[in-house]
Amino acid sequence: MSVNAIFRELAVENATKQTEMVDNLLEEAPFLAMMPMQPSTDGFSNVYEELSSVTGAGLVDIDDELPMIDSSSELKQTDLSILGGTMFVGEDKAMRFGGAGAYFNGKMPVIMNKTGEDLEKALIYNNFRAFAIDNNKVIDALGVGSTNYSMLAVTWKSGVISGLYDPTSYGNGKIFDVKPLNGGELYEKEVDGKIINGYGVRIKSTLGVQLASDRYISGIVNIDIANSKTPTEAQLDEMLLNCRANGATKIYMHPALLTWMYNFKGDRMQMVTSESNVDRTVAMWNGIPIVTTYSFLKAAESKVTV
């Protein structure tokens, strides 16, 4: 598996027994599904080298003294997180559903769908968007209050900007390690103040994000469509410059924000009387694909101080 494989490819290849679980996890999480992944260097952590200073060679006259050249770096570490949870069912309810295994399997699709949504939203807001804001890589669209949108541009780069996984977890044929609690036997648990007998299961995996350089993430914040505080074409172009956009770059936003961007195309459309279809859709900006996800808040972001 290539270190540049996206999360969905990695998950399906290593989770052949859990394809339905993977599909449910990523159904409403396109940012997560398309995130390039690479294995961590040391299980639950990824150690990498960050260049801190470089003195390069210079031009000198013939037989002149050559300048000193050197470079220095420091080791840094990104820790992975545990993704998982536990579930419990009482003995009587389990029997009505055909056993604990059947009960848990029936619950998994909706749980995985919600897990994917929550995980993707956390990645967007707690990692990528926060990283861009903290490193002054966002442009202000001048919206105020708490009815704003934002968009992100990410240039994925192996070893620098990518997802991380523990190959010892993903290499056992499953994206999630699913294990019955108490060996699959009955045990007592307090539920709503009562002690009842039942069965439990836990699911567990690992996931991390490598954000090693602010050169490759940028965005636009404080976009307030309702109050005409929207990005200009120049700001969209600047956002792509700020993340050194290339063939590995994607633009991410809420679908409603993309719908607003149709105005860029609609204002320039010309139609003749024989045409019957008005196509104002936009899928790319200057050749960079646009990916929409409902994990971005819809007109509900507070003003970001830029």
XYZ file of C-alpha atoms in Angstrom:
306
model
C 0.000 0.000 0.000
C 1.376 3.389 -0.997
C 1.989 5.953 1.717
C -0.153 8.261 -0.414
C -3.219 5.989 -0.310
C -6.364 7.755 0.788
C -8.167 6.658 3.943
C -10.978 4.837 2.084
C -8.536 2.766 0.000
C -6.466 1.913 3.042
C -9.507 1.009 5.104
C -11.105 -1.208 2.457
C -7.849 -3.040 1.634
C -7.204 -3.807 5.282
C -10.799 -4.335 6.322
C -12.094 -6.866 3.828
C -14.278 -8.369 6.539
C -15.714 -4.970 7.476
C -16.464 -3.293 4.129
C -19.970 -2.361 5.228
C -18.589 -0.827 8.397
C -16.085 1.207 6.357
C -18.813 2.381 3.981
C -20.996 3.475 6.883
C -18.084 5.235 8.532
C -17.254 7.265 5.419
C -20.729 7.748 3.922
C -21.044 11.344 5.134
C -17.322 12.061 5.599
C -15.662 12.880 2.242
C -12.824 14.843 3.877
C -11.890 11.798 5.962
C -12.479 9.338 3.105
C -10.112 11.192 0.754
C -7.408 12.034 3.322
C -3.986 10.662 2.231
C -2.524 8.311 4.825
C 0.915 7.112 5.841
C 2.081 4.645 8.509
C 3.429 5.980 11.776
C 7.088 5.396 12.553
C 6.546 3.963 16.023
C 3.081 2.585 16.650
C 1.121 5.232 18.561
C 3.528 8.036 17.614
C 5.184 9.392 14.495
C 8.676 10.862 14.776
C 9.861 13.243 12.071
C 12.735 15.647 11.459
C 12.039 19.349 11.015
C 14.673 21.491 9.315
C 15.268 24.628 11.381
C 18.041 26.435 9.487
C 20.139 26.048 6.343
C 23.229 27.872 5.130
C 23.724 27.158 1.454
C 26.670 27.479 -0.878
C 27.447 30.864 -2.426
C 29.250 32.296 -5.430
C 32.820 33.514 -4.801
C 35.677 34.711 -6.946
C 38.235 32.249 -8.278
C 40.626 31.066 -5.527
C 38.564 32.977 -2.914
C 37.622 31.486 0.432
C 34.563 29.256 0.303
C 31.707 30.024 2.731
C 30.675 27.565 5.409
C 27.595 25.498 4.582
C 25.477 23.736 7.178
C 21.974 22.710 8.203
C 20.343 21.982 11.515
C 17.161 20.176 12.419
C 15.243 18.884 15.385
C 13.204 15.754 15.984
C 9.505 16.220 16.614
C 6.719 13.817 17.414
C 3.042 13.550 16.517
C 0.949 11.279 18.717
C -1.924 9.230 17.359
C -5.293 9.090 19.092
C -7.536 6.173 19.946
C -10.834 6.015 18.082
C -13.335 3.728 19.727
C -16.161 3.095 22.132
C -18.122 0.462 24.037
C -21.693 -0.788 23.784
C -23.859 -2.780 26.210
C -27.138 -4.673 25.828
C -29.204 -6.325 28.515
C -29.639 -10.105 28.435
C -33.378 -10.004 27.706
C -33.119 -7.467 24.883
C -30.246 -9.401 23.327
C -32.396 -12.543 23.255
C -35.236 -10.674 21.481
C -32.819 -9.588 18.733
C -31.381 -13.062 18.179
C -28.362 -12.721 20.444
C -25.832 -10.078 21.417
C -23.901 -10.380 18.140
C -26.991 -9.749 16.025
C -27.971 -6.822 18.242
C -24.561 -5.158 17.983
C -24.333 -5.744 14.221
C -27.714 -4.092 13.761
C -26.580 -1.031 15.699
C -23.228 -0.606 13.897
C -24.354 1.110 10.649
C -25.880 4.157 12.324
C -23.091 4.284 14.920
C -20.398 4.178 12.230
C -22.162 6.872 10.226
C -22.247 9.189 13.252
C -18.641 8.279 14.122
C -17.488 9.318 10.642
C -19.364 12.626 10.817
C -18.032 13.479 14.293
C -14.480 12.434 13.424
C -14.445 14.475 10.222
C -15.812 17.567 11.968
C -13.106 17.230 14.633
C -10.408 16.923 11.971
C -11.650 20.016 10.144
C -12.149 22.294 13.144
C -9.699 21.008 15.761
C -6.815 20.233 13.412
C -6.753 21.716 9.913
C -8.770 24.927 10.386
C -7.215 25.606 13.794
C -3.740 25.050 12.324
C -4.393 27.558 9.530
C -5.749 30.150 11.985
C -2.909 29.684 14.472
C -0.336 30.159 11.710
C -1.995 33.251 10.185
C -2.825 31.419 6.970
C -6.453 32.550 6.698
C -7.989 35.458 4.788
C -10.757 37.556 6.353
C -13.983 37.883 4.334
C -15.089 40.499 6.919
C -18.151 38.725 8.258
C -19.068 39.440 11.884
C -21.254 37.754 14.461
C -21.832 33.994 14.419
C -23.452 33.274 11.057
C -20.257 32.668 9.104
C -18.784 29.964 6.888
C -15.178 29.074 6.144
C -13.290 27.161 3.474
C -9.927 25.404 3.496
C -7.316 24.627 0.873
C -4.964 21.742 1.685
C -1.969 20.622 -0.341
C -1.432 17.059 0.806
C 2.250 16.158 1.067
C 3.639 12.837 2.233
C 5.567 13.160 5.496
C 4.344 16.727 5.989
C 0.563 17.027 5.662
C -1.245 13.686 5.878
C -3.186 11.291 8.029
C -1.379 8.741 10.174
C -2.218 5.173 11.086
C -0.595 2.478 13.174
C 0.223 -0.358 10.748
C 0.036 -2.912 13.557
C -3.622 -1.961 14.066
C -4.623 -1.771 10.398
C -2.624 -4.807 9.366
C -4.763 -7.417 11.096
C -7.534 -7.506 8.473
C -9.786 -4.929 10.109
C -10.008 -1.149 10.340
C -11.572 -1.571 13.785
C -10.566 -4.133 16.357
C -13.923 -5.437 17.631
C -13.734 -7.417 20.861
C -16.513 -8.762 23.112
C -16.174 -7.643 26.722
C -15.821 -10.276 29.440
C -15.013 -12.821 26.743
C -18.525 -12.562 25.357
C -20.022 -13.876 28.587
C -22.697 -12.289 30.754
C -21.589 -9.664 33.252
C -23.228 -7.113 35.529
C -23.447 -3.423 34.658
C -25.260 -0.462 36.191
C -27.805 0.979 33.758
C -30.087 3.837 34.825
C -29.349 3.112 38.472
C -30.061 -0.602 38.183
C -27.651 -3.521 38.096
C -28.522 -5.789 35.172
C -26.927 -8.711 33.378
C -25.930 -8.301 29.764
C -23.259 -8.356 27.087
C -20.742 -5.768 25.961
C -18.486 -5.045 23.023
C -15.784 -2.522 22.335
C -14.418 -1.185 19.043
C -11.014 0.438 18.816
C -8.628 1.840 16.205
C -5.942 4.514 15.927
C -5.724 7.694 13.874
C -3.487 10.746 13.747
C -2.818 13.812 11.619
C 0.606 15.059 10.552
C 0.652 18.875 10.305
C 4.358 19.603 10.022
C 4.388 22.787 7.909
C 2.163 25.841 7.561
C 3.160 26.194 3.904
C 0.495 23.811 2.690
C -2.731 24.776 4.511
C -4.703 28.001 4.049
C -8.275 29.193 4.153
C -10.851 31.953 4.104
C -12.890 32.691 7.235
C -15.720 35.020 8.279
C -17.745 34.363 5.137
C -21.272 35.666 5.718
C -23.383 34.985 2.643
C -26.545 36.520 4.074
C -24.807 39.835 4.714
C -22.732 39.982 1.521
C -19.417 39.378 3.278
C -18.122 36.942 0.716
C -14.740 36.110 -0.827
C -13.530 37.859 -3.929
C -11.961 36.041 -6.837
C -8.631 37.563 -5.847
C -8.974 36.134 -2.317
C -9.680 32.649 -3.664
C -6.580 32.930 -5.838
C -4.560 34.155 -2.842
C -5.766 31.216 -0.745
C -4.329 28.835 -3.334
C -1.056 30.732 -3.424
C -0.879 30.533 0.370
C -0.954 26.722 0.309
C 1.373 26.360 -2.700
C -1.422 24.735 -4.678
C -0.548 21.950 -7.092
C -2.015 18.672 -8.300
C -2.234 17.380 -4.707
C -4.395 20.282 -3.506
C -8.087 20.139 -2.613
C -10.491 22.931 -1.594
C -13.000 22.013 1.133
C -16.245 23.797 2.034
C -19.927 23.406 2.955
C -22.224 22.639 -0.012
C -24.117 25.899 0.587
C -20.904 27.847 0.102
C -20.244 26.099 -3.196
C -23.792 26.938 -4.291
C -23.040 30.598 -3.624
C -19.889 30.301 -5.743
C -22.076 29.501 -8.765
C -22.516 33.274 -8.983
C -18.950 33.573 -10.260
C -19.957 31.534 -13.285
C -23.555 32.719 -13.618
C -22.602 36.362 -13.937
C -20.554 35.501 -17.026
C -22.941 33.092 -18.761
C -24.351 33.833 -22.153
C -27.239 31.829 -23.578
C -29.019 31.754 -26.870
C -32.716 31.120 -27.336
C -32.181 27.511 -28.480
C -30.527 26.472 -25.191
C -32.783 24.904 -22.569
C -30.365 24.085 -19.754
C -28.810 26.605 -17.369
C -25.623 25.043 -15.963
C -24.098 27.270 -13.284
C -22.294 24.491 -11.415
C -18.655 24.869 -10.351
C -16.464 21.844 -9.571
C -12.987 23.409 -9.572
C -11.282 26.721 -8.994
C -8.362 27.279 -11.363
C -8.081 23.526 -11.833
C -8.137 22.700 -8.098
C -10.993 20.279 -7.208
C -13.634 21.455 -4.737
C -14.853 18.905 -2.176
C -18.016 19.663 -0.207
C -18.958 18.210 3.153
C -21.735 18.865 5.634
C -19.151 18.579 8.414
C -18.527 22.302 7.937
C -20.988 24.355 9.954
C -23.762 25.980 7.933
C -23.808 29.716 8.654
C -22.952 29.005 12.294
C -19.274 29.886 12.761
C -18.291 32.705 15.105
C -16.104 35.532 13.851
C -12.424 34.669 13.743
C -10.003 37.448 14.680
C -7.455 37.620 11.878
